[in-house]
mmCIF file of C-alpha atoms in Angstrom:
data_model
loop_
_atom_site.group_PDB
_atom_site.id
_atom_site.type_symbol
_atom_site.label_atom_id
_atom_site.label_comp_id
_atom_site.label_asym_id
_atom_site.label_seq_id
_atom_site.Cartn_x
_atom_site.Cartn_y
_atom_site.Cartn_z
ATOM 1 C CA MET B 1 -28.373 -5.131 0.510
ATOM 2 C CA SER B 2 -26.147 -3.314 3.000
ATOM 3 C CA GLN B 3 -22.895 -1.652 2.013
ATOM 4 C CA LEU B 4 -19.615 -2.434 3.751
ATOM 5 C CA ARG B 5 -18.295 0.691 5.457
ATOM 6 C CA ASP B 6 -14.699 1.881 5.146
ATOM 7 C CA PRO B 7 -12.299 0.811 7.905
ATOM 8 C CA ALA B 8 -11.860 3.495 10.576
ATOM 9 C CA ASN B 9 -8.121 4.260 10.393
ATOM 10 C CA ARG B 10 -6.092 5.930 7.655
ATOM 11 C CA VAL B 11 -2.441 5.198 7.058
ATOM 12 C CA SER B 12 0.155 7.844 7.961
ATOM 13 C CA PRO B 13 0.131 11.024 5.831
ATOM 14 C CA ARG B 14 3.872 10.405 5.319
ATOM 15 C CA ALA B 15 2.931 7.272 3.357
ATOM 16 C CA ARG B 16 1.640 9.518 0.584
ATOM 17 C CA LEU B 17 5.025 11.239 0.334
ATOM 18 C CA MET B 18 6.845 7.888 0.381
ATOM 19 C CA TRP B 19 4.576 6.597 -2.391
ATOM 20 C CA HIS B 20 5.300 9.776 -4.414
ATOM 21 C CA VAL B 21 9.035 9.099 -4.077
ATOM 22 C CA GLU B 22 8.611 5.400 -5.008
ATOM 23 C CA SER B 23 6.473 6.287 -8.038
ATOM 24 C CA GLY B 24 8.883 9.047 -9.052
ATOM 25 C CA ILE B 25 11.846 6.663 -8.941
ATOM 26 C CA SER B 26 9.949 4.090 -11.012
ATOM 27 C CA ALA B 27 8.867 6.744 -13.507
ATOM 28 C CA LEU B 28 12.437 8.020 -13.794
ATOM 29 C CA VAL B 29 13.763 4.512 -14.477
ATOM 30 C CA VAL B 30 11.110 3.868 -17.148
ATOM 31 C CA ALA B 31 11.584 7.276 -18.798
ATOM 32 C CA THR B 32 15.391 6.846 -18.795
ATOM 33 C CA GLY B 33 15.100 3.399 -20.360
ATOM 34 C CA LEU B 34 12.746 4.702 -23.022
ATOM 35 C CA GLY B 35 15.036 7.674 -23.660
ATOM 36 C CA VAL B 36 18.040 5.404 -24.173
ATOM 37 C CA ALA B 37 15.981 3.169 -26.463
ATOM 38 C CA ALA B 38 14.815 6.190 -28.487
ATOM 39 C CA VAL B 39 18.396 7.421 -28.927
ATOM 40 C CA LEU B 40 19.745 3.987 -29.859
ATOM 41 C CA LEU B 41 16.912 3.150 -32.231
ATOM 42 C CA GLY B 42 17.300 6.213 -34.392
ATOM 43 C CA ARG B 43 15.980 9.713 -34.861
ATOM 44 C CA ASP B 44 12.540 8.929 -36.169
ATOM 45 C CA GLY B 45 10.099 11.642 -35.030
ATOM 46 C CA LEU B 46 7.506 9.072 -33.956
ATOM 47 C CA ARG B 47 9.907 7.623 -31.390
ATOM 48 C CA TRP B 48 10.317 11.027 -29.765
ATOM 49 C CA TRP B 49 6.558 11.520 -29.617
ATOM 50 C CA LEU B 50 6.184 8.093 -27.988
ATOM 51 C CA LEU B 51 8.957 8.943 -25.532
ATOM 52 C CA GLY B 52 7.228 12.240 -24.690
ATOM 53 C CA LEU B 53 3.926 10.421 -24.172
ATOM 54 C CA ALA B 54 5.631 7.867 -21.922
ATOM 55 C CA VAL B 55 7.222 10.641 -19.834
ATOM 56 C CA VAL B 56 3.844 12.370 -19.440
ATOM 57 C CA VAL B 57 2.151 9.090 -18.434
ATOM 58 C CA CYS B 58 4.949 8.254 -15.948
ATOM 59 C CA ALA B 59 4.877 11.737 -14.424
ATOM 60 C CA THR B 60 1.088 11.630 -14.114
ATOM 61 C CA ALA B 61 1.275 8.221 -12.438
ATOM 62 C CA ALA B 62 3.926 9.532 -10.021
ATOM 63 C CA VAL B 63 1.604 12.377 -9.011
ATOM 64 C CA VAL B 64 -1.867 10.790 -9.151
ATOM 65 C CA VAL B 65 -1.369 7.204 -7.941
ATOM 66 C CA PRO B 66 0.037 8.036 -4.474
ATOM 67 C CA ARG B 67 -2.832 10.453 -3.779
ATOM 68 C CA TRP B 68 -5.356 7.874 -4.881
ATOM 69 C CA ARG B 69 -3.721 5.132 -2.777
ATOM 70 C CA TYR B 70 -3.793 7.381 0.276
ATOM 71 C CA ARG B 71 -7.518 7.992 -0.130
ATOM 72 C CA VAL B 72 -8.203 4.238 -0.376
ATOM 73 C CA HIS B 73 -5.798 2.607 2.117
ATOM 74 C CA ARG B 74 -7.436 2.108 5.504
ATOM 75 C CA TRP B 75 -7.388 -0.388 8.327
ATOM 76 C CA GLU B 76 -9.189 -1.330 11.516
ATOM 77 C CA VAL B 77 -8.847 -3.891 14.289
ATOM 78 C CA SER B 78 -11.722 -5.004 16.494
ATOM 79 C CA ALA B 79 -11.860 -7.623 19.228
ATOM 80 C CA ASN B 80 -12.860 -10.197 16.624
ATOM 81 C CA ALA B 81 -11.277 -9.246 13.293
ATOM 82 C CA VAL B 82 -8.733 -7.353 11.208
ATOM 83 C CA TYR B 83 -10.266 -5.262 8.401
ATOM 84 C CA THR B 84 -8.186 -3.779 5.588
ATOM 85 C CA GLN B 85 -8.863 -1.814 2.438
ATOM 86 C CA ARG B 86 -6.138 -1.232 -0.123
ATOM 87 C CA GLY B 87 -5.348 -0.756 -3.785
ATOM 88 C CA TRP B 88 -5.517 2.085 -6.240
ATOM 89 C CA TRP B 89 -6.663 0.588 -9.527
ATOM 90 C CA ALA B 90 -8.123 -2.678 -8.253
ATOM 91 C CA GLN B 91 -9.379 -2.087 -4.732
ATOM 92 C CA GLU B 92 -9.636 -4.852 -2.170
ATOM 93 C CA ARG B 93 -11.400 -5.097 1.181
ATOM 94 C CA ARG B 94 -10.552 -8.015 3.441
ATOM 95 C CA ILE B 95 -11.795 -9.051 6.850
ATOM 96 C CA ALA B 96 -9.915 -11.753 8.740
ATOM 97 C CA PRO B 97 -11.303 -13.177 11.973
ATOM 98 C CA MET B 98 -8.809 -13.255 14.858
ATOM 99 C CA SER B 99 -9.340 -17.024 15.021
ATOM 100 C CA ARG B 100 -7.672 -17.319 11.599
ATOM 101 C CA VAL B 101 -4.570 -15.210 12.398
ATOM 102 C CA GLN B 102 -1.405 -17.316 12.256
ATOM 103 C CA THR B 103 1.451 -14.799 12.252
ATOM 104 C CA VAL B 104 1.875 -11.042 12.528
ATOM 105 C CA ASP B 105 4.986 -9.490 10.971
ATOM 106 C CA LEU B 106 6.466 -6.008 10.739
ATOM 107 C CA ALA B 107 8.624 -5.002 7.755
ATOM 108 C CA GLN B 108 10.450 -1.829 6.742
ATOM 109 C CA GLY B 109 12.151 -1.304 3.417
ATOM 110 C CA PRO B 110 14.831 1.372 2.973
ATOM 111 C CA LEU B 111 12.368 4.107 1.963
ATOM 112 C CA ALA B 112 9.942 3.167 4.736
ATOM 113 C CA ARG B 113 12.777 3.449 7.276
ATOM 114 C CA LEU B 114 13.716 6.833 5.846
ATOM 115 C CA PHE B 115 10.130 8.050 6.330
ATOM 116 C CA GLY B 116 9.650 6.322 9.713
ATOM 117 C CA LEU B 117 7.005 3.983 8.319
ATOM 118 C CA ALA B 118 6.368 0.237 8.425
ATOM 119 C CA THR B 119 4.130 -2.467 6.971
ATOM 120 C CA VAL B 120 2.236 -4.943 9.144
ATOM 121 C CA THR B 121 1.495 -8.283 7.503
ATOM 122 C CA VAL B 122 -1.145 -10.566 9.002
ATOM 123 C CA THR B 123 -0.894 -14.130 7.751
ATOM 124 C CA THR B 124 -4.104 -16.108 8.041
ATOM 125 C CA ALA B 125 -5.379 -19.545 7.198
ATOM 126 C CA SER B 126 -6.816 -18.133 3.965
ATOM 127 C CA ALA B 127 -6.176 -19.056 0.364
ATOM 128 C CA ALA B 128 -6.409 -15.333 -0.455
ATOM 129 C CA GLY B 129 -3.042 -14.769 1.223
ATOM 130 C CA PRO B 130 -1.930 -12.376 3.933
ATOM 131 C CA LEU B 131 -3.446 -9.003 4.774
ATOM 132 C CA GLN B 132 -1.060 -6.061 4.564
ATOM 133 C CA ILE B 133 -1.352 -2.664 6.170
ATOM 134 C CA GLU B 134 1.214 -0.440 4.479
ATOM 135 C CA GLY B 135 2.318 3.054 5.425
ATOM 136 C CA LEU B 136 1.877 2.971 9.188
ATOM 137 C CA ASP B 137 3.944 5.168 11.477
ATOM 138 C CA ARG B 138 6.531 2.838 13.008
ATOM 139 C CA PRO B 139 5.294 3.280 16.621
ATOM 140 C CA VAL B 140 1.704 2.621 15.474
ATOM 141 C CA ALA B 141 2.874 -0.493 13.597
ATOM 142 C CA LEU B 142 4.766 -1.810 16.638
ATOM 143 C CA ALA B 143 1.720 -1.267 18.869
ATOM 144 C CA LEU B 144 -0.515 -2.924 16.264
ATOM 145 C CA VAL B 145 1.742 -5.993 16.085
ATOM 146 C CA ASP B 146 1.556 -6.313 19.884
ATOM 147 C CA GLU B 147 -2.231 -5.828 19.900
ATOM 148 C CA LEU B 148 -2.869 -8.349 17.138
ATOM 149 C CA THR B 149 -0.563 -10.908 18.725
ATOM 150 C CA ARG B 150 -2.320 -10.517 22.085
ATOM 151 C CA LYS B 151 -5.799 -10.781 20.562
ATOM 152 C CA ALA B 152 -4.878 -13.796 18.424
ATOM 153 C CA ASP B 153 -3.407 -15.513 21.522
ATOM 154 C CA LEU B 154 -6.609 -14.803 23.479
ATOM 155 C CA VAL B 155 -8.783 -16.282 20.728
ATOM 156 C CA ALA B 156 -6.483 -19.312 20.426
ATOM 157 C CA GLY B 157 -6.639 -19.754 24.222
ATOM 158 C CA ASP B 158 -10.447 -19.654 24.154
ATOM 159 C CA ALA B 159 -10.507 -22.353 21.475
ATOM 160 C CA THR B 160 -8.584 -24.859 23.614
#
């Protein structure tokens, strides 16, 4: 049995920093909520130990998860298909033939704009849902949207 190779292209190195910031914000919100709950629920020593454990877990997730995601997230486009690999805990590899591409979208949230990054979403005629390539430099994402649109149009033109 042959093994599927990794897609050729990595996401932008700035994506790792953006993911650190996103994870840090999430960890801060969770730790703050747990801290408020610990204060309001009393002074039992066990609550403070649980709060400390939660802070350690959140901080570890804010440091480890973005690095792991960066190592996993990859993408590639050929004349015939879009190939993505993503995830950190549950990893997913998807290949979508150009003949199945329906729409190609570019999105930027506030943090992505701050870091000059974008996400390209490729919607296909698949029950598995769209393919997403997160953490691309904005110019790379714009060029990719143009390339995918052109290739999908060519394939659609060949089919008629």
